[in-house]
Coordinates of C-alpha atoms in Angstrom, one line a residue:
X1 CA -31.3 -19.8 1.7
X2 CA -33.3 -16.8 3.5
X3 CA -31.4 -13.6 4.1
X4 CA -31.7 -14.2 8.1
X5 CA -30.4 -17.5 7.9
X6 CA -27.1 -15.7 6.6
X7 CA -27.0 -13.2 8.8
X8 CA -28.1 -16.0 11.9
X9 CA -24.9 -18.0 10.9
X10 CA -22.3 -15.5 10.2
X11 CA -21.1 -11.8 12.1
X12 CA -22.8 -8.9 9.8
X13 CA -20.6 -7.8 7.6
X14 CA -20.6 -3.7 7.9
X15 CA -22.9 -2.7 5.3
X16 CA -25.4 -5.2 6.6
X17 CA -25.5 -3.7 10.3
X18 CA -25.8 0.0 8.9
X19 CA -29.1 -1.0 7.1
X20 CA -30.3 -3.4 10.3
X21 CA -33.6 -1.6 11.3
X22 CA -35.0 -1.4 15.0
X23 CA -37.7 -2.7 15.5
X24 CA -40.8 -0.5 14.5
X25 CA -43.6 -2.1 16.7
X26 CA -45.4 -5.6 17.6
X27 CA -47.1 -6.1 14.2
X28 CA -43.6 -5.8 12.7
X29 CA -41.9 -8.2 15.1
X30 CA -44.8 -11.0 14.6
X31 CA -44.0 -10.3 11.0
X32 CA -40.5 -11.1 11.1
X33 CA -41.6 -13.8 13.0
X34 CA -43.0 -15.6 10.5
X35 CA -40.9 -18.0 7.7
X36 CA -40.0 -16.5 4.9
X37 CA -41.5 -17.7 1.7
X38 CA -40.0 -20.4 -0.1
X39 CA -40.6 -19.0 -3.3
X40 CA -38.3 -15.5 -2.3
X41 CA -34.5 -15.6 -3.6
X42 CA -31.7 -13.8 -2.6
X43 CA -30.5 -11.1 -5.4
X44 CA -27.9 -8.9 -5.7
X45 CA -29.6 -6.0 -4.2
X46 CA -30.0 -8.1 -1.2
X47 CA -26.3 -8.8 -0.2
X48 CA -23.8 -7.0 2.0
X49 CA -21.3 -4.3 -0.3
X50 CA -18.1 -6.9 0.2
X51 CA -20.0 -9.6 -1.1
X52 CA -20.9 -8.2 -3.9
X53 CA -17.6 -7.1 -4.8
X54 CA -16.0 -10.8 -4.2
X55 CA -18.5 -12.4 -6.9
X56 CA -17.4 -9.2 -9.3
X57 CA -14.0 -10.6 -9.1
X58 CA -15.4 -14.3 -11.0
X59 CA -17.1 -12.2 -13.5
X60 CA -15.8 -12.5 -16.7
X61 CA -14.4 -9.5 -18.5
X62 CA -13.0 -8.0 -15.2
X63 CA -9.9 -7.2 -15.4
X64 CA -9.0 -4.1 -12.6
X65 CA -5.4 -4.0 -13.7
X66 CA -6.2 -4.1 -17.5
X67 CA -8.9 -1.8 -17.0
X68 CA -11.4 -3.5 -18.6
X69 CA -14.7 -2.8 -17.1
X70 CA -17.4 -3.9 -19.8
X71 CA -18.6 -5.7 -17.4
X72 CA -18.5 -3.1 -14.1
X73 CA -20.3 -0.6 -16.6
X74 CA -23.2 -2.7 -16.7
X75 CA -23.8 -3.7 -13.8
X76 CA -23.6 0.1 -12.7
X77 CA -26.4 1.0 -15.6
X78 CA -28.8 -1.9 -14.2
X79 CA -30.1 -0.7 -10.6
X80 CA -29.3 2.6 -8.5
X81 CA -27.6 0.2 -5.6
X82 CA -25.5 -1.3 -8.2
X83 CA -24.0 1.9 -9.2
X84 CA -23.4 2.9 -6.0
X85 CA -21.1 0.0 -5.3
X86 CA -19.2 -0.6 -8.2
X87 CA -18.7 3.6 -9.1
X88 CA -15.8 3.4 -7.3
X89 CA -14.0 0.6 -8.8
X90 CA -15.1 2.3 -12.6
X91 CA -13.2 5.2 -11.7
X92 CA -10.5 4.0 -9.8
X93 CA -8.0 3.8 -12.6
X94 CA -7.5 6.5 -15.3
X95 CA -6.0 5.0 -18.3
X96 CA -5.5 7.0 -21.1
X97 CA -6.0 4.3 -24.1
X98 CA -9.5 3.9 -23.4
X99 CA -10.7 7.1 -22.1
X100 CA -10.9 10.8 -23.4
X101 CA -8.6 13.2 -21.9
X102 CA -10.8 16.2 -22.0
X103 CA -14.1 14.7 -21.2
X104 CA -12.8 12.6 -18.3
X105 CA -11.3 15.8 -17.0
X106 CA -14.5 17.4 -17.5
X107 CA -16.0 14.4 -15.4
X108 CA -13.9 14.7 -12.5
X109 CA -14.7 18.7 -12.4
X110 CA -18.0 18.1 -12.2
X111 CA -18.3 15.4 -9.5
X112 CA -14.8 15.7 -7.0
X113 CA -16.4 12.6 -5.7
X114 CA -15.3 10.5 -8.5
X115 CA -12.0 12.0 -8.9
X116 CA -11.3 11.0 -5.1
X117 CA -11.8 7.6 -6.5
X118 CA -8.9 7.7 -8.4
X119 CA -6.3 5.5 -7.3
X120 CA -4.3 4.7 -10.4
X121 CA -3.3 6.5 -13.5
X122 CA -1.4 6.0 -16.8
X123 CA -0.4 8.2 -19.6
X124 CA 0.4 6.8 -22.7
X125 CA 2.2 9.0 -25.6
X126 CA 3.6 8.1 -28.9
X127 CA 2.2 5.4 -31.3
X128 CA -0.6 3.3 -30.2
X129 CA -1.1 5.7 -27.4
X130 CA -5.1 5.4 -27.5
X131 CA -7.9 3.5 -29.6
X132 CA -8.6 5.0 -32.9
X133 CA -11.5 8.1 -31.9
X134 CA -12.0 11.6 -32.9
X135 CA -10.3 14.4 -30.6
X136 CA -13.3 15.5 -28.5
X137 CA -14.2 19.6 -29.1
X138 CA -15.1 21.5 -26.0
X139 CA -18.4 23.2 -25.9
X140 CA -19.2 26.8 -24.6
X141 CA -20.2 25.2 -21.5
X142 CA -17.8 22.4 -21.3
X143 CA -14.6 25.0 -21.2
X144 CA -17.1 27.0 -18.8
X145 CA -16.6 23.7 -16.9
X146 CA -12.7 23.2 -17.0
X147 CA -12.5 27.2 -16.4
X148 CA -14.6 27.1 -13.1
X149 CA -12.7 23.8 -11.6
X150 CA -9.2 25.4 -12.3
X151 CA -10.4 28.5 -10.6
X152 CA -11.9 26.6 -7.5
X153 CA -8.6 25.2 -6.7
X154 CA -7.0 28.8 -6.9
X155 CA -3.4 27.5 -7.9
X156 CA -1.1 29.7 -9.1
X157 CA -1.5 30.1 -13.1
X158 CA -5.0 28.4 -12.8
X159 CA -6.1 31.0 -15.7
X160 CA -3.1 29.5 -18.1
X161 CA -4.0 26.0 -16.7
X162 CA -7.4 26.6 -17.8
X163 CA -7.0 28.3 -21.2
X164 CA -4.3 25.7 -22.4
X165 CA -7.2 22.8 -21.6
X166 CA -9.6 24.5 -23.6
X167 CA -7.2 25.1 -26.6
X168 CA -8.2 23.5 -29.9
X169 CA -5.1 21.2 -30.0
X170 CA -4.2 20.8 -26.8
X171 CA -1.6 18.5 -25.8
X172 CA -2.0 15.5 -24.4
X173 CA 0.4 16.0 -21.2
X174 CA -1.5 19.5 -20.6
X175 CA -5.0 17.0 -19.9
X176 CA -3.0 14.5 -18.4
X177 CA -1.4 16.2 -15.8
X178 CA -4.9 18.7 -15.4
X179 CA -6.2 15.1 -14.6
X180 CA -3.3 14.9 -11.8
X181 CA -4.9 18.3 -10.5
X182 CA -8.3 16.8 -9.8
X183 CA -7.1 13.5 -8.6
X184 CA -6.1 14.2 -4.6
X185 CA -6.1 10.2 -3.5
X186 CA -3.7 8.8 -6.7
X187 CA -1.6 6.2 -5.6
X188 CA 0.1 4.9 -8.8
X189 CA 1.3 6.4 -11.8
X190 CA 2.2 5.2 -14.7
X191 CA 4.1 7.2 -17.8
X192 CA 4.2 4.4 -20.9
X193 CA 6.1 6.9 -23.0
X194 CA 8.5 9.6 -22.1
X195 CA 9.2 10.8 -25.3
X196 CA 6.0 13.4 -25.3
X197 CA 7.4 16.4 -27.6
X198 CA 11.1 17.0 -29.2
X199 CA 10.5 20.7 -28.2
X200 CA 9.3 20.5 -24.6
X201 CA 9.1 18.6 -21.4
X202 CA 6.6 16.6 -19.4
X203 CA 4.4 18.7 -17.2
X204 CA 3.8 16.8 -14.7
X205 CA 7.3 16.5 -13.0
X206 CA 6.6 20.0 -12.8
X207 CA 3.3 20.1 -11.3
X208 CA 4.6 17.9 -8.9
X209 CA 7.5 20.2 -8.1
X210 CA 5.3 22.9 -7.3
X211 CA 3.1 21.7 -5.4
X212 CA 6.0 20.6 -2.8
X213 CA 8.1 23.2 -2.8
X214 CA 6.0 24.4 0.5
X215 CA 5.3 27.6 -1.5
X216 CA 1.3 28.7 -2.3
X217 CA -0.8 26.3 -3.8
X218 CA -4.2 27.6 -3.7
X219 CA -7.0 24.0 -2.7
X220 CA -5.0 21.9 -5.0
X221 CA -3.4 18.6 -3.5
X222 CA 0.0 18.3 -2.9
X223 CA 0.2 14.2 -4.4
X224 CA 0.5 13.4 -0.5
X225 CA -1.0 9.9 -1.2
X226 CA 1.3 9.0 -4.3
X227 CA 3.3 6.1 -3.7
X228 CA 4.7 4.4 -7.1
X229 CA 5.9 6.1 -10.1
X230 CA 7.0 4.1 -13.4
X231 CA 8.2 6.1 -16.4
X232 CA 9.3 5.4 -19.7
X233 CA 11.8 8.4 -19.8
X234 CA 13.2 8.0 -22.9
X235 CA 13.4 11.7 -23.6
X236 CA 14.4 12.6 -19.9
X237 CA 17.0 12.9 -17.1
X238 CA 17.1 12.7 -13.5
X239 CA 17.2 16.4 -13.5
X240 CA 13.8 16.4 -14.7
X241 CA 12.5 13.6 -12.2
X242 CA 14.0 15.4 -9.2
X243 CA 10.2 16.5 -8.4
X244 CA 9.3 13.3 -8.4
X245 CA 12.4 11.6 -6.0
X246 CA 11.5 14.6 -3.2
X247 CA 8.2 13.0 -2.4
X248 CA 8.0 12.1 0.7
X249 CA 5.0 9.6 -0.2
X250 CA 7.4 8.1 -2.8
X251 CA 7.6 4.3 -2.2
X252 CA 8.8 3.0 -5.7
X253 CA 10.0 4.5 -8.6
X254 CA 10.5 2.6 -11.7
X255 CA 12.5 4.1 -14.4
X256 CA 12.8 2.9 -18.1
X257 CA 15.7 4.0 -21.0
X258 CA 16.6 6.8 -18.3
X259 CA 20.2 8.8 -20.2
X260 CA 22.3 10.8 -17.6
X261 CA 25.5 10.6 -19.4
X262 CA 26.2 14.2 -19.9
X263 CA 30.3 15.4 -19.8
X264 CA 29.4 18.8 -18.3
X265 CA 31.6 18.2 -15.2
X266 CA 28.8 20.9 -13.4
X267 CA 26.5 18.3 -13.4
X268 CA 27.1 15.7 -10.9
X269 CA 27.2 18.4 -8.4
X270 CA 24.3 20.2 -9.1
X271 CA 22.6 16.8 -9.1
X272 CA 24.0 16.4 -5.6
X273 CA 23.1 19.7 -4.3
X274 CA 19.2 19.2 -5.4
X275 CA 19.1 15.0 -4.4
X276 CA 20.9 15.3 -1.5
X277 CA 22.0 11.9 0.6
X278 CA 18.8 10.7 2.9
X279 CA 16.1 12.9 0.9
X280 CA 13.0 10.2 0.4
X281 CA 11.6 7.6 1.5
X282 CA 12.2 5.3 -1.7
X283 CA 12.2 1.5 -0.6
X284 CA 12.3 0.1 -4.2
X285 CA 14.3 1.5 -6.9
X286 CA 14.0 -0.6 -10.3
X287 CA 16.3 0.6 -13.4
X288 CA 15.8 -0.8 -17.0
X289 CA 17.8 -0.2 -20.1
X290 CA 19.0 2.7 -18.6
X291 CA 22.5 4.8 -19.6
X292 CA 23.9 6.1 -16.1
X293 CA 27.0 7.8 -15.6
X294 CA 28.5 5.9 -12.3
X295 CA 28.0 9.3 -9.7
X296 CA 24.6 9.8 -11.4
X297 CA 23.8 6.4 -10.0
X298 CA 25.6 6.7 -7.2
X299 CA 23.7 9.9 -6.3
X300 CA 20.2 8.3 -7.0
X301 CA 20.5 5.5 -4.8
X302 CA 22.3 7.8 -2.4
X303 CA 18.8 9.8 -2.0
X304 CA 17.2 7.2 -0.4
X305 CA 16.8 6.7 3.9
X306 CA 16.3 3.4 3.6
X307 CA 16.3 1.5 0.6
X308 CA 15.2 -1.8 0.5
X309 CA 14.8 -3.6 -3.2
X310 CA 16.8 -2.4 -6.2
X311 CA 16.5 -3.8 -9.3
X312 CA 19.0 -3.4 -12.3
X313 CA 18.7 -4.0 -15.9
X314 CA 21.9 -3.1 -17.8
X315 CA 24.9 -4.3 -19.6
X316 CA 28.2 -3.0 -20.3
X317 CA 27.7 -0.4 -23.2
X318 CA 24.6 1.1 -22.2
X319 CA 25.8 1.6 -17.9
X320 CA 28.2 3.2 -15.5
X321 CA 30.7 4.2 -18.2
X322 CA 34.1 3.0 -16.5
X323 CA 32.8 1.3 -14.2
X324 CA 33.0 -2.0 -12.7
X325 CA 30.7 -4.7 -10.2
X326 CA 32.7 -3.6 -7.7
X327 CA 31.7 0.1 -8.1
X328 CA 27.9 -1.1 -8.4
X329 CA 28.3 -2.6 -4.7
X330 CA 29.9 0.9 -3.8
X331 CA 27.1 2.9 -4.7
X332 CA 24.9 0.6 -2.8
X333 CA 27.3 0.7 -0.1
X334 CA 25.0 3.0 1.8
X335 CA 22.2 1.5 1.8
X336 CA 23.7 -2.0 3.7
X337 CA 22.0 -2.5 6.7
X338 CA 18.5 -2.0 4.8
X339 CA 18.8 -3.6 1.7
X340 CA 16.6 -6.7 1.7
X341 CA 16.5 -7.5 -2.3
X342 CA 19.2 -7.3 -5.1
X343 CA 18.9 -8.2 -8.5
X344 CA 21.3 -7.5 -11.5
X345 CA 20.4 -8.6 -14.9
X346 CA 24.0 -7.8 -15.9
X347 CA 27.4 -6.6 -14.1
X348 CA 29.5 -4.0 -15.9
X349 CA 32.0 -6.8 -17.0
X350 CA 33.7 -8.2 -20.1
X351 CA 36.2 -10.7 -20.9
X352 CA 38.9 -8.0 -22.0
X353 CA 38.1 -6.2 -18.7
X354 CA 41.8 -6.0 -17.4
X355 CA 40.8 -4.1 -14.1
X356 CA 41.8 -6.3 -10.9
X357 CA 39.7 -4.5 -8.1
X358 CA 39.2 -6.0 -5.1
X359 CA 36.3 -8.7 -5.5
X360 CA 33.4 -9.3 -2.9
X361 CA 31.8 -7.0 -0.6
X362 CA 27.8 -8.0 -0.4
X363 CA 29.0 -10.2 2.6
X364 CA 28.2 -7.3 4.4
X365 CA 25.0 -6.3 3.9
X366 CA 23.4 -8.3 6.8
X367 CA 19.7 -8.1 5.8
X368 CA 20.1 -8.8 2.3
X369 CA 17.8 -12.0 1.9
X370 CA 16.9 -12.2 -2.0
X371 CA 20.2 -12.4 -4.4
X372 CA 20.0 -12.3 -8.4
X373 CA 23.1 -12.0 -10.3
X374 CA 25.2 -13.4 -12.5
X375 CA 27.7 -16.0 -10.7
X376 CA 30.3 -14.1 -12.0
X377 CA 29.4 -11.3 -9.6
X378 CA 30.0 -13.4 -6.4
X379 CA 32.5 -15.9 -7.6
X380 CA 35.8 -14.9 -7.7
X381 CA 36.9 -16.4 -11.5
X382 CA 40.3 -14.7 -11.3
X383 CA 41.0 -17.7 -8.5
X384 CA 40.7 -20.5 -11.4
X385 CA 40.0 -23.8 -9.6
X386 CA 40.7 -22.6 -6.5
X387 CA 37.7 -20.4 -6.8
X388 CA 34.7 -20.0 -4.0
X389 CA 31.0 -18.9 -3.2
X390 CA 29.8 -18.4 0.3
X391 CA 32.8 -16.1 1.1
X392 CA 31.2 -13.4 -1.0
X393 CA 27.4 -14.2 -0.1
X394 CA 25.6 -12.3 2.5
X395 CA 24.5 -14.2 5.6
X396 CA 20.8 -13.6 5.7
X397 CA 20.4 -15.1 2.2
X398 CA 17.4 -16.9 1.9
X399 CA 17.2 -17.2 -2.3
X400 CA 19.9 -17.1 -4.7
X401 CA 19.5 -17.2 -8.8
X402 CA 22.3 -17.1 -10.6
X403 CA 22.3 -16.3 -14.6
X404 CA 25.4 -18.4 -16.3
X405 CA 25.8 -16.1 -19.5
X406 CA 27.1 -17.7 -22.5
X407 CA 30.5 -15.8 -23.4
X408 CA 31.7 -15.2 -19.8
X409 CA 33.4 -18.3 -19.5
X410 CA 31.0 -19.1 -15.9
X411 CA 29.9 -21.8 -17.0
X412 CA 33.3 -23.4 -16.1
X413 CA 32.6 -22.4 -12.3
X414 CA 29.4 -24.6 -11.7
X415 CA 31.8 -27.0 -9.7
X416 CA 31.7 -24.2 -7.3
X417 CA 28.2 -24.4 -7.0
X418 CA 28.3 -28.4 -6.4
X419 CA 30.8 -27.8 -3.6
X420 CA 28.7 -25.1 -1.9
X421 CA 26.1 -27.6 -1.4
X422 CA 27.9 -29.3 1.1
X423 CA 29.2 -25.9 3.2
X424 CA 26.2 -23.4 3.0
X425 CA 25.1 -25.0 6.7
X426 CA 28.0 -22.8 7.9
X427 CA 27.8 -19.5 5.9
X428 CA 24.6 -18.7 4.5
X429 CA 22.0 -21.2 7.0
X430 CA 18.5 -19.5 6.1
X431 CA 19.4 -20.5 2.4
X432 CA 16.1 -22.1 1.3
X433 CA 16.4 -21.9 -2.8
X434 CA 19.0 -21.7 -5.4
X435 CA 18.2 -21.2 -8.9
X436 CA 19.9 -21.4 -12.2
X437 CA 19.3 -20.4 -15.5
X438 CA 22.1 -21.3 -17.7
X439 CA 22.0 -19.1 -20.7
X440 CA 25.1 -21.7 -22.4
X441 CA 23.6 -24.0 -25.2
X442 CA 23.9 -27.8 -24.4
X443 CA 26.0 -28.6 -26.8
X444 CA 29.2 -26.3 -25.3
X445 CA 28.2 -26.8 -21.6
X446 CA 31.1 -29.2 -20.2
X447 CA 29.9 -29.9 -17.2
X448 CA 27.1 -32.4 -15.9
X449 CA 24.0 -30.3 -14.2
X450 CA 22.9 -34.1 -12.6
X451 CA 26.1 -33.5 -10.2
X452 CA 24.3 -30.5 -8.8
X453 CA 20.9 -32.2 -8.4
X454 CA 22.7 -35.1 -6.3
X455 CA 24.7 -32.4 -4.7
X456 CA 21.7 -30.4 -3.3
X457 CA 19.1 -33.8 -2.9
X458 CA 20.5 -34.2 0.4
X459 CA 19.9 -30.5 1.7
X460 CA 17.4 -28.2 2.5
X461 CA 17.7 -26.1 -0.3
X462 CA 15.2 -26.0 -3.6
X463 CA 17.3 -26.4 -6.7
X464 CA 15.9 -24.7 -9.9
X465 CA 17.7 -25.2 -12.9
X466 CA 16.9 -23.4 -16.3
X467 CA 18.4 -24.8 -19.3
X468 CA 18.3 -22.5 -22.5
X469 CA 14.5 -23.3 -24.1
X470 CA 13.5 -23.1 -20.2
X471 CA 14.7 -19.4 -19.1
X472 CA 14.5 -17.4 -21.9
X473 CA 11.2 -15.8 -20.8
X474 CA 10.8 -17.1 -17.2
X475 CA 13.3 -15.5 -14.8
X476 CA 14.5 -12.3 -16.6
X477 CA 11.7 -12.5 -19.4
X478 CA 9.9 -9.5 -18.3
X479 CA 12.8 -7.4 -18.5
X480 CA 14.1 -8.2 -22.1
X481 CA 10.2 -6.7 -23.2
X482 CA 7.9 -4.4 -22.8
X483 CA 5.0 -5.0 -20.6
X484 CA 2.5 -7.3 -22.0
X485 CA -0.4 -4.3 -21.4
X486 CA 1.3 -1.8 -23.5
X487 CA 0.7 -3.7 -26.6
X488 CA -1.3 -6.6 -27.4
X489 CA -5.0 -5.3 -26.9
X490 CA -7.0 -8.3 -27.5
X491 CA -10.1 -7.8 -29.2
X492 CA -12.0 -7.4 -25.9
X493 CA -10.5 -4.3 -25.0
X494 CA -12.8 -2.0 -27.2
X495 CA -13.0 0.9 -25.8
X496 CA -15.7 1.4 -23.3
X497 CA -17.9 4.6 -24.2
X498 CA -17.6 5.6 -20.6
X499 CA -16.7 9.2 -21.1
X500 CA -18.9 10.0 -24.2
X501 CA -20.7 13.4 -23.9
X502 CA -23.9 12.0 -23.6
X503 CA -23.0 9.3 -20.8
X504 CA -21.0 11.8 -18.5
X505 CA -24.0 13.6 -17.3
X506 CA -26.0 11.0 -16.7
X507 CA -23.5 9.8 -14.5
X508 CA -22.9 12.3 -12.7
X509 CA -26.5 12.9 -12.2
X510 CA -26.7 9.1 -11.3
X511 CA -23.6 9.7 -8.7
X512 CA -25.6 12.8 -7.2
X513 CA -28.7 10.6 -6.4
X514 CA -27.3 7.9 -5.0
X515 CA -24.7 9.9 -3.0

């Protein structure tokens, strides 16, 4: 099919009506006139920008989250046009296993263009941090390079900044956050491991802090587009992340084996006096394996205007030392008439737990829609049979999972569940799915699950109901383990020679042509 046929049947997309031409005379209009050859095809050079980026998203070995770009690479090496269109997407995410610190640093001085594509960036430390390579050694004229983009930005330090890159062993978190420094549009940023040095802390936390204290930062940005932060902070506390939890931009911070669970008695006010109530923007705050005093916590999710998701992965050792479920619901307390989504991998209880506070209190958070907890958490089991449901459910719930943990004697409570079915209507209308994953083996669970299936047939409500082998890795599987792209590198993620010192220049030659 003929170009003009395409652009006859459907709206020009925008790249096509920039290159449309005006007409340059008669001879040229009779020309286009005339059918096109049967014989012509349609390449890639010939379609619209968009289009060509759909059909990159069918080819095989493209993988934008994985950042694996054999593929993308390619393409950009095989026509001029090519490059242009897919030089974005090869250096829209920074990730530190397959590329070289210092030369992609180098990169990005030499061409701001590329490091304004930069969307995305992770650091990775510790074992396994990167693919087996020699440490790259700066030239003469590369640390000429490095010293000439520091000094451009005219930050304060930028001669430290610059002598520290160029060092023979630099360290890792010195490129890394350099990178930061040259990359004004990053959106994401991810920190695999926290635990960078025994002898000093990350440096980006404190990149960050200056360059929002208001104070004199030279041409350097200010991370004014960065939105989500995930760290491993296995060496750190909030004190450290403070930086971080006063950007405005901050949408979602995701924190993993965070300890605050110091006994200085100075330190939950000084925490409060630099995280004030009301600071950020934060909408989602996710916590994993993490060891939080109860007013450390209570001052993190305090921070936040308006938050709307919070996610919690804990259990009773390793969180809110003396605490309780109904202290949990406190700290959240301010953030009830925002909070949309809830979800608790573990309340701070255990059977010998003799503390009788006062149960309930998520009925009234009126916009919570999305519930996961475990039933103990909103069913009152100190009631025995006389025990209930939708008194402690909040009445905009729209999905409910439950976990029945084997130990906590909830299993005995499912009849609760079967009676709910018939009263929801009332309490909790908008309910749409209810899901359970019963971590009790079959052999001790006394109770028939085909009650709640007849229970619920009748309604409008999705029933979901993981036995054992079934919800080991679905529901909470992806917290019990680390993300599946911090370790198993299949044998297709060699590392792409995109940053060699041979290749750089050419590209950014290439970049300065086609720009």
């Amino acid at each position: 099919m003929a170009i003009t046929t395409l652009i006859n049947d459907f709206p020009p997309l925008p790249s096509q009506a920039l290159k449309k031409r005006q007409p340059k005379g008669k001879k040229d209009s009779n020309k286009r006139q005339c059918p096109e050859s049967v014989d012509r095809h349609v390449t890639l050079n010939d379609l619209p920008d968009e289009l060509i980026l759909e059909v990159l998203h069918y080819l095989p070995g493209i993988d934008m989250q994985d950042f694996q770009l054999h593929t993308l690479l390619s393409l950009s090496l095989t026509t001029r046009n090519l490059h242009r269109v897919v030089s974005d997407k090869i250096y829209s995410t920074y990730d530190s296993y397959f590329c070289e610190p210092f030369l992609f640093l180098r990169t990005l001085i030499s061409n701001p263009r590329l490091g304004e594509s930069v969307r995305h960036a992770k650091f990775r430390y510790g074992d396994d941090a990167h693919l087996e390579r020699k440490r790259y050694s700066p030239t003469a004229r590369d640390k000429k390079i490095i010293k000439e983009g520091m000094k451009a930005l005219d930050f304060p330090d930028w001669k430290g900044w610059a002598t520290r890159c160029n060092s023979v062993d630099v360290e890792l978190d010195i490129l890394h956050t350099a990178v930061m420094l040259h990359t004004p549009n990053l959106v994401t940023l991810d920190v695999e491991d926290g635990l960078i040095s025994a002898y000093s802390k990350a440096k980006w936390p404190e990149l960050i802090k200056k360059a929002t204290t208001g104070e004199h930062f030279g041409h350097a940005h200010r991370f004014k587009a960065l939105q989500s932060v995930r760290v491993d902070a296995q060496n750190m506390v909030i004190h450290h992340l403070v930086p971080i939890l006063r950007l405005q931009s901050l949408r979602k911070l995701e924190l993993r084996e965070l300890s605050e669970v110091e006994l200085d008695m100075r330190a939950p006010a000084e925490l409060r006096r630099v995280l004030p109530p009301g600071c950020n923007n934060l909408e989602e705050l996710v916590l994993e394996e993490c060891s939080l005093r109860y007013d450390a916590l209570e001052t993190l999710i305090a921070s936040a205007r308006g938050l709307r998701s919070f996610r919690f992965d804990a259990n009773q050792e390793s969180v809110l030392l003396g605490g309780s479920g109904v202290m949990l619901q406190n700290a959240l307390w301010r953030q009830q008439n925002c909070l949309e989504s809830l979800d608790i991998y573990h309340d701070p209880w255990h059977k010998d737990d003799e503390d009788h506070l006062q149960h309930g209190g998520l009925e009234q958070f009126p916009v919570l829609r999305d519930l996961k907890c475990p039933l103990r958490m909103v069913v009152d089991v100190r009631s025995g049979a006389s025990a209930t449901v939708l008194e402690f459910l909040p009445p905009a719930l729209e999905t409910l999972c439950l976990t029945i943990r084997w130990g906590a004697d909830e299993e005995l409570f499912l009849h609760v569940l079967e009676r709910m079915a018939s009263e929801y209507s009332t309490t909790v209308p908008q309910l749409r799915r209810l899901q359970l994953n019963i971590q009790v083996p079959a052999e001790e669970l006394d109770f028939d699950c085909e009650r709640l299936v007849k229970a619920y047939s009748t309604t409008n409500v999705e029933l979901i109901i993981n036995l054992p082998s079934d919800s080991d890795d679905e529901e909470w599987g992806d917290w019990r383990t680390v993300s599946s792209d911090s370790d198993d590198s299949d044998d297709s993620s060699d590392e792409v020679d995109l940053y060699s010192d041979s290749d750089s220049s050419s590209d950014t030659n290439s970049e300065n042509e086609s720009g």
